[in-house]
Short mmCIF file of C-alpha atoms in Angstrom, two decimals:
data_model
loop_
_atom_site.label_atom_id
_atom_site.label_comp_id
_atom_site.label_asym_id
_atom_site.label_seq_id
_atom_site.Cartn_x
_atom_site.Cartn_y
_atom_site.Cartn_z
CA MET A 118 20.04 -13.78 9.25
CA ARG A 119 17.09 -14.11 11.88
CA THR A 120 14.07 -15.90 11.13
CA VAL A 121 11.02 -13.80 11.74
CA PHE A 122 7.49 -15.48 12.16
CA TYR A 123 4.26 -13.93 11.61
CA ILE A 124 1.49 -15.91 13.26
CA SER A 125 -2.37 -15.34 13.19
CA ASP A 126 -5.62 -17.15 13.08
CA GLY A 127 -7.07 -14.84 10.29
CA THR A 128 -5.21 -13.38 7.34
CA GLY A 129 -2.10 -12.22 8.93
CA ILE A 130 -2.12 -8.92 7.73
CA THR A 131 -1.92 -7.06 10.85
CA ALA A 132 0.87 -9.33 12.36
CA GLU A 133 2.91 -8.67 9.27
CA THR A 134 2.59 -4.90 9.11
CA LEU A 135 3.09 -4.21 12.89
CA GLY A 136 6.00 -6.48 12.80
CA HIS A 137 7.52 -5.26 9.84
CA THR A 138 7.02 -1.68 10.96
CA LEU A 139 8.98 -2.17 14.13
CA LEU A 140 11.55 -4.19 12.46
CA THR A 141 12.38 -1.46 10.26
CA GLN A 142 13.77 0.65 13.01
CA PHE A 143 16.64 -1.61 13.25
CA ASN A 144 19.12 -0.92 10.56
CA GLY A 145 21.19 -3.37 9.06
CA LEU A 146 18.80 -6.32 10.27
CA LYS A 147 18.50 -9.28 7.98
CA VAL A 148 15.41 -11.30 8.34
CA ASN A 149 13.83 -14.52 6.64
CA PRO A 150 10.19 -13.54 6.85
CA VAL A 151 7.61 -16.56 7.23
CA SER A 152 3.92 -15.82 7.31
CA LEU A 153 1.46 -18.15 8.80
CA PRO A 154 -2.02 -17.11 8.63
CA PHE A 155 -5.10 -19.34 9.55
CA VAL A 156 -3.38 -20.99 12.37
CA ASP A 157 -6.75 -21.84 14.10
CA THR A 158 -6.51 -25.12 15.78
CA PRO A 159 -4.33 -26.86 17.91
CA GLU A 160 -3.21 -29.29 15.43
CA LYS A 161 -2.07 -26.32 13.22
CA LEU A 162 -0.43 -24.74 16.28
CA ASP A 163 1.64 -27.89 16.65
CA ALA A 164 2.86 -27.67 13.30
CA VAL A 165 3.93 -24.18 13.96
CA LEU A 166 5.89 -24.70 16.87
CA VAL A 167 7.96 -27.54 15.05
CA ARG A 168 8.66 -24.97 12.43
CA ILE A 169 9.71 -22.58 15.01
CA GLU A 170 11.96 -25.02 16.87
CA ARG A 171 13.78 -25.99 13.59
CA ALA A 172 14.34 -22.35 12.56
CA ALA A 173 15.90 -21.87 16.16
CA GLN A 174 18.25 -25.12 15.49
CA HIS A 175 19.18 -23.73 12.28
CA ASP A 176 19.76 -20.22 13.06
CA GLY A 177 21.30 -20.90 16.33
CA VAL A 178 19.19 -17.93 17.81
CA PRO A 179 15.45 -17.85 18.81
CA PRO A 180 13.29 -16.75 15.92
CA LEU A 181 11.08 -13.38 16.57
CA VAL A 182 7.35 -14.46 16.57
CA PHE A 183 4.75 -11.45 16.05
CA SER A 184 1.50 -13.12 16.93
CA THR A 185 -2.20 -11.75 16.44
CA LEU A 186 -3.59 -14.92 17.68
CA ILE A 187 -7.17 -14.45 19.05
CA ASP A 188 -7.78 -18.02 20.90
CA SER A 189 -6.30 -17.84 24.53
CA ARG A 190 -5.45 -21.54 24.20
CA LEU A 191 -3.70 -21.06 21.15
CA ARG A 192 -1.75 -17.88 22.59
CA ASP A 193 -0.82 -19.95 25.81
CA GLY A 194 0.35 -22.82 23.65
CA LEU A 195 2.62 -20.20 21.30
CA ALA A 196 4.11 -18.59 24.53
CA HIS A 197 5.75 -21.89 25.01
CA CYS A 198 7.66 -22.04 21.73
CA LYS A 199 11.52 -21.97 21.05
CA GLY A 200 11.09 -18.36 19.69
CA VAL A 201 10.61 -14.80 21.41
CA VAL A 202 7.01 -13.93 21.26
CA PHE A 203 5.64 -10.55 20.69
CA ASP A 204 2.03 -10.83 21.37
CA PHE A 205 0.16 -7.83 19.94
CA PHE A 206 -3.37 -8.59 21.67
CA ASP A 207 -1.64 -9.28 25.24
CA THR A 208 0.37 -5.86 24.74
CA PHE A 209 -2.52 -3.57 24.04
CA THR A 210 -5.92 -5.50 24.96
CA PRO A 211 -5.47 -5.27 28.87
CA LYS A 212 -4.71 -1.49 28.94
CA LEU A 213 -7.68 -0.62 26.50
CA GLU A 214 -9.98 -2.77 28.69
CA GLU A 215 -8.85 -0.73 31.62
CA VAL A 216 -9.16 2.69 29.94
CA LEU A 217 -12.42 2.09 28.21
CA ASP A 218 -13.98 0.14 31.14
CA ILE A 219 -15.27 -2.33 28.53
CA PRO A 220 -14.21 -5.90 28.32
CA ALA A 221 -12.90 -7.17 24.79
CA ALA A 222 -14.89 -9.64 22.92
CA PRO A 223 -12.43 -11.37 21.02
CA ALA A 224 -13.35 -12.73 17.58
CA THR A 225 -11.27 -13.90 14.49
CA GLY A 226 -11.23 -12.09 11.08
CA ARG A 227 -12.90 -8.69 12.27
CA SER A 228 -9.89 -6.51 11.24
CA HIS A 229 -9.32 -7.91 7.79
CA GLY A 230 -12.81 -9.68 7.26
CA MET A 231 -15.72 -8.27 4.95
CA GLY A 232 -17.15 -6.71 8.08
CA ASN A 233 -19.64 -3.99 7.18
CA LEU A 234 -21.23 -4.88 3.82
CA HIS A 235 -21.45 -1.39 2.82
CA THR A 236 -18.07 -0.26 3.37
CA TYR A 237 -16.98 -3.48 1.64
CA THR A 238 -18.93 -2.66 -1.53
CA ARG A 239 -17.68 0.94 -1.49
CA ARG A 240 -13.98 -0.35 -1.32
CA MET A 241 -14.68 -2.89 -4.37
CA ASN A 242 -16.60 -0.06 -6.43
CA ALA A 243 -13.65 2.02 -5.95
CA LEU A 244 -11.16 -0.77 -7.16
CA HIS A 245 -13.37 -1.36 -10.17
CA TYR A 246 -13.63 2.31 -10.85
CA ALA A 247 -9.67 2.58 -10.82
CA LEU A 248 -9.22 -0.38 -13.14
CA ALA A 249 -11.88 0.95 -15.68
CA ASN A 250 -10.33 4.27 -15.85
CA ASP A 251 -6.76 3.52 -16.00
CA ASP A 252 -4.32 5.40 -18.66
CA GLY A 253 -7.34 7.57 -19.54
CA ALA A 254 -9.53 4.69 -20.89
CA VAL A 255 -12.56 6.00 -19.98
CA VAL A 256 -12.71 9.82 -19.49
CA ARG A 257 -16.49 9.87 -19.86
CA GLU A 258 -16.63 8.65 -16.25
CA TYR A 259 -14.26 11.61 -14.85
CA PRO A 260 -17.22 13.52 -13.35
CA MET A 261 -17.49 10.44 -10.93
CA ALA A 262 -13.76 10.66 -9.77
CA ASP A 263 -12.81 12.02 -6.60
CA LEU A 264 -9.13 12.41 -7.82
CA ILE A 265 -7.54 12.13 -11.36
CA LEU A 266 -3.68 11.73 -11.50
CA ILE A 267 -1.96 12.69 -14.19
CA GLY A 268 1.89 12.37 -15.10
CA VAL A 269 4.10 10.67 -17.86
CA SER A 270 4.10 7.05 -18.52
CA ARG A 271 5.50 4.91 -15.66
CA SER A 272 5.28 7.71 -12.95
CA GLY A 273 3.32 5.64 -10.36
CA LYS A 274 -0.25 6.51 -11.37
CA THR A 275 -1.71 3.19 -11.54
CA PRO A 276 -0.47 1.69 -8.38
CA THR A 277 -1.35 4.69 -6.62
CA CYS A 278 -4.99 4.62 -7.85
CA LEU A 279 -5.29 0.96 -6.77
CA TYR A 280 -4.20 1.42 -3.31
CA LEU A 281 -6.37 4.60 -2.86
CA ALA A 282 -9.24 2.33 -3.94
CA LEU A 283 -8.31 -0.33 -1.49
CA GLN A 284 -7.10 1.57 1.38
CA TYR A 285 -9.41 4.61 1.43
CA GLY A 286 -12.32 3.84 -1.03
CA ILE A 287 -11.36 6.73 -3.13
CA GLN A 288 -12.45 6.68 -6.71
CA ALA A 289 -9.23 7.56 -8.42
CA ALA A 290 -8.50 7.98 -12.37
CA ASN A 291 -5.38 8.57 -14.13
CA TYR A 292 -4.54 10.09 -17.32
CA PRO A 293 -1.28 9.59 -18.97
CA LEU A 294 0.54 12.76 -20.43
CA THR A 295 1.98 12.03 -23.97
CA GLU A 296 4.09 13.94 -26.61
CA GLY A 297 0.81 15.11 -28.27
CA ASP A 298 -0.32 16.91 -25.05
CA PHE A 299 3.07 18.49 -24.71
CA ASP A 300 3.30 19.91 -28.20
CA SER A 301 -0.03 21.65 -27.76
CA GLY A 302 1.27 23.40 -24.67
CA ASP A 303 -2.14 23.57 -23.11
CA LEU A 304 -3.99 21.01 -20.65
CA PRO A 305 -5.42 18.16 -22.66
CA GLY A 306 -9.35 19.13 -23.35
CA GLN A 307 -10.60 16.02 -21.39
CA LEU A 308 -9.30 17.29 -18.27
CA VAL A 309 -10.06 20.98 -18.38
CA PRO A 310 -13.71 20.31 -16.82
CA HIS A 311 -11.95 18.48 -14.01
CA ARG A 312 -9.43 20.90 -13.40
CA HIS A 313 -9.98 20.99 -9.50
CA LYS A 314 -9.55 17.15 -9.31
CA LEU A 315 -6.13 17.06 -10.77
CA PHE A 316 -2.87 15.93 -8.90
CA GLY A 317 0.28 15.53 -10.93
CA LEU A 318 2.96 12.67 -10.11
CA THR A 319 6.50 13.09 -11.30
CA VAL A 320 9.78 11.33 -10.74
CA ASP A 321 13.45 11.86 -11.04
CA PRO A 322 14.49 11.15 -14.64
CA GLU A 323 17.26 8.51 -13.64
CA ARG A 324 14.48 6.63 -11.76
CA LEU A 325 11.82 6.89 -14.67
CA GLN A 326 14.88 5.66 -16.98
CA GLN A 327 15.39 2.76 -14.78
CA ILE A 328 11.66 1.61 -14.53
CA ARG A 329 11.17 2.07 -18.23
CA ALA A 330 14.24 0.28 -19.18
CA GLU A 331 13.16 -2.75 -17.22
CA ARG A 332 9.74 -2.61 -19.24
CA ARG A 333 11.18 -1.78 -22.96
CA PRO A 334 14.87 -1.87 -22.78
CA GLY A 335 16.97 -0.27 -25.61
CA THR A 336 14.12 1.94 -26.86
CA THR A 337 13.77 5.52 -27.43
CA TYR A 338 10.87 5.44 -24.82
CA ALA A 339 13.54 4.21 -22.21
CA SER A 340 16.41 6.72 -23.14
CA ALA A 341 17.45 9.07 -20.59
CA GLU A 342 17.04 12.29 -23.20
CA GLN A 343 13.47 11.07 -23.56
CA CYS A 344 12.60 10.65 -19.80
CA ARG A 345 14.26 14.16 -19.25
CA ARG A 346 12.26 15.88 -21.98
CA GLU A 347 8.90 14.04 -20.90
CA LEU A 348 9.16 14.93 -17.31
CA ALA A 349 10.62 18.71 -17.80
CA ALA A 350 7.33 19.04 -19.99
CA ALA A 351 5.03 17.49 -17.59
CA GLU A 352 6.32 19.77 -14.58
CA ALA A 353 6.11 22.97 -16.82
CA LEU A 354 2.70 22.06 -17.48
CA PHE A 355 2.05 21.76 -13.97
CA ARG A 356 3.45 25.03 -12.81
CA ARG A 357 1.89 26.74 -15.71
CA GLU A 358 -1.66 25.54 -14.82
CA HIS A 359 -1.19 25.66 -11.38
CA ILE A 360 -1.71 21.84 -10.74
CA PRO A 361 -0.49 20.70 -7.43
CA TYR A 362 2.15 17.96 -7.94
CA LEU A 363 4.32 15.47 -5.98
CA ASN A 364 7.75 13.90 -6.74
CA ILE A 365 7.64 10.33 -5.73
CA THR A 366 10.96 9.02 -6.48
CA PHE A 367 11.79 8.11 -2.95
CA MET A 368 8.26 7.45 -1.70
CA SER A 369 6.43 3.99 -1.26
CA VAL A 370 2.83 3.72 -2.75
CA GLU A 371 1.63 4.04 0.98
CA GLU A 372 3.32 7.37 1.38
CA ILE A 373 2.25 8.52 -2.06
CA ALA A 374 -1.45 7.79 -1.12
CA ALA A 375 -1.41 9.21 2.41
CA THR A 376 0.34 12.42 1.02
CA LEU A 377 -2.26 12.83 -1.80
CA ILE A 378 -5.04 12.47 0.76
CA ASN A 379 -3.62 15.28 3.06
CA GLN A 380 -2.56 17.83 0.39
CA SER A 381 -5.79 17.42 -1.43
CA GLY A 382 -8.22 17.36 1.23
CA LEU A 383 -10.13 14.53 0.47
CA GLN A 384 -11.85 12.55 2.81
CA ARG A 385 -11.40 8.68 3.07
CA ARG A 386 -14.66 6.82 2.13
CA ILE A 387 -13.92 3.75 4.39
#
């Protein structure tokens, strides 16, 4: 087990994202992640140095330290810790300054702060839209949708809509396909005017059963037969109505969203 510190004078999101991405390339590595955001004073850094030293003593090996500290004094202090430091700004900023022929102007919070108010408002509006149009709740707002995800219950529609809103500013609604929709054999009437915005999500029956069993164990809803029947009917509907669809069984929500953007031709709003 290796302790990994993600240290930042802001939210720490960048340090975590980049550090985690690098560590996923090492199969079998077991880590104990420690996120330390808002380390923006010498006093806070001193406390961090103590934690790193304790982890080194406990683990018997130096911790890995991924840093996006902006303040040069804090970065210098962190460089003398008992861990192995990977400083993302030291790694990339000098080369960028050379290529761009522009000096960097360091400032905390630019990456994940509110930043441009117009962009932030667009992102929040997209998030509110996704929440208001979850599970077919408000179909009257479908004309304002950039994308409408359809699929059986628990096929990943809601988290994907929320991620599309937060990460891309895309207004995504979702509509759950039910037994009644399958009995008619036709595309639900509420969706017909918006056919060009539809994208289907599906999943392997075994995975769907697992997800549903965690929510409602021992019910018909979570039975293997019910999952197979609903998924077969949904995929038949997608094919019959020429609706593009994606099997998300082995995909993270980040991969699902990026694939949808790519395949649907949507442009990110932020």
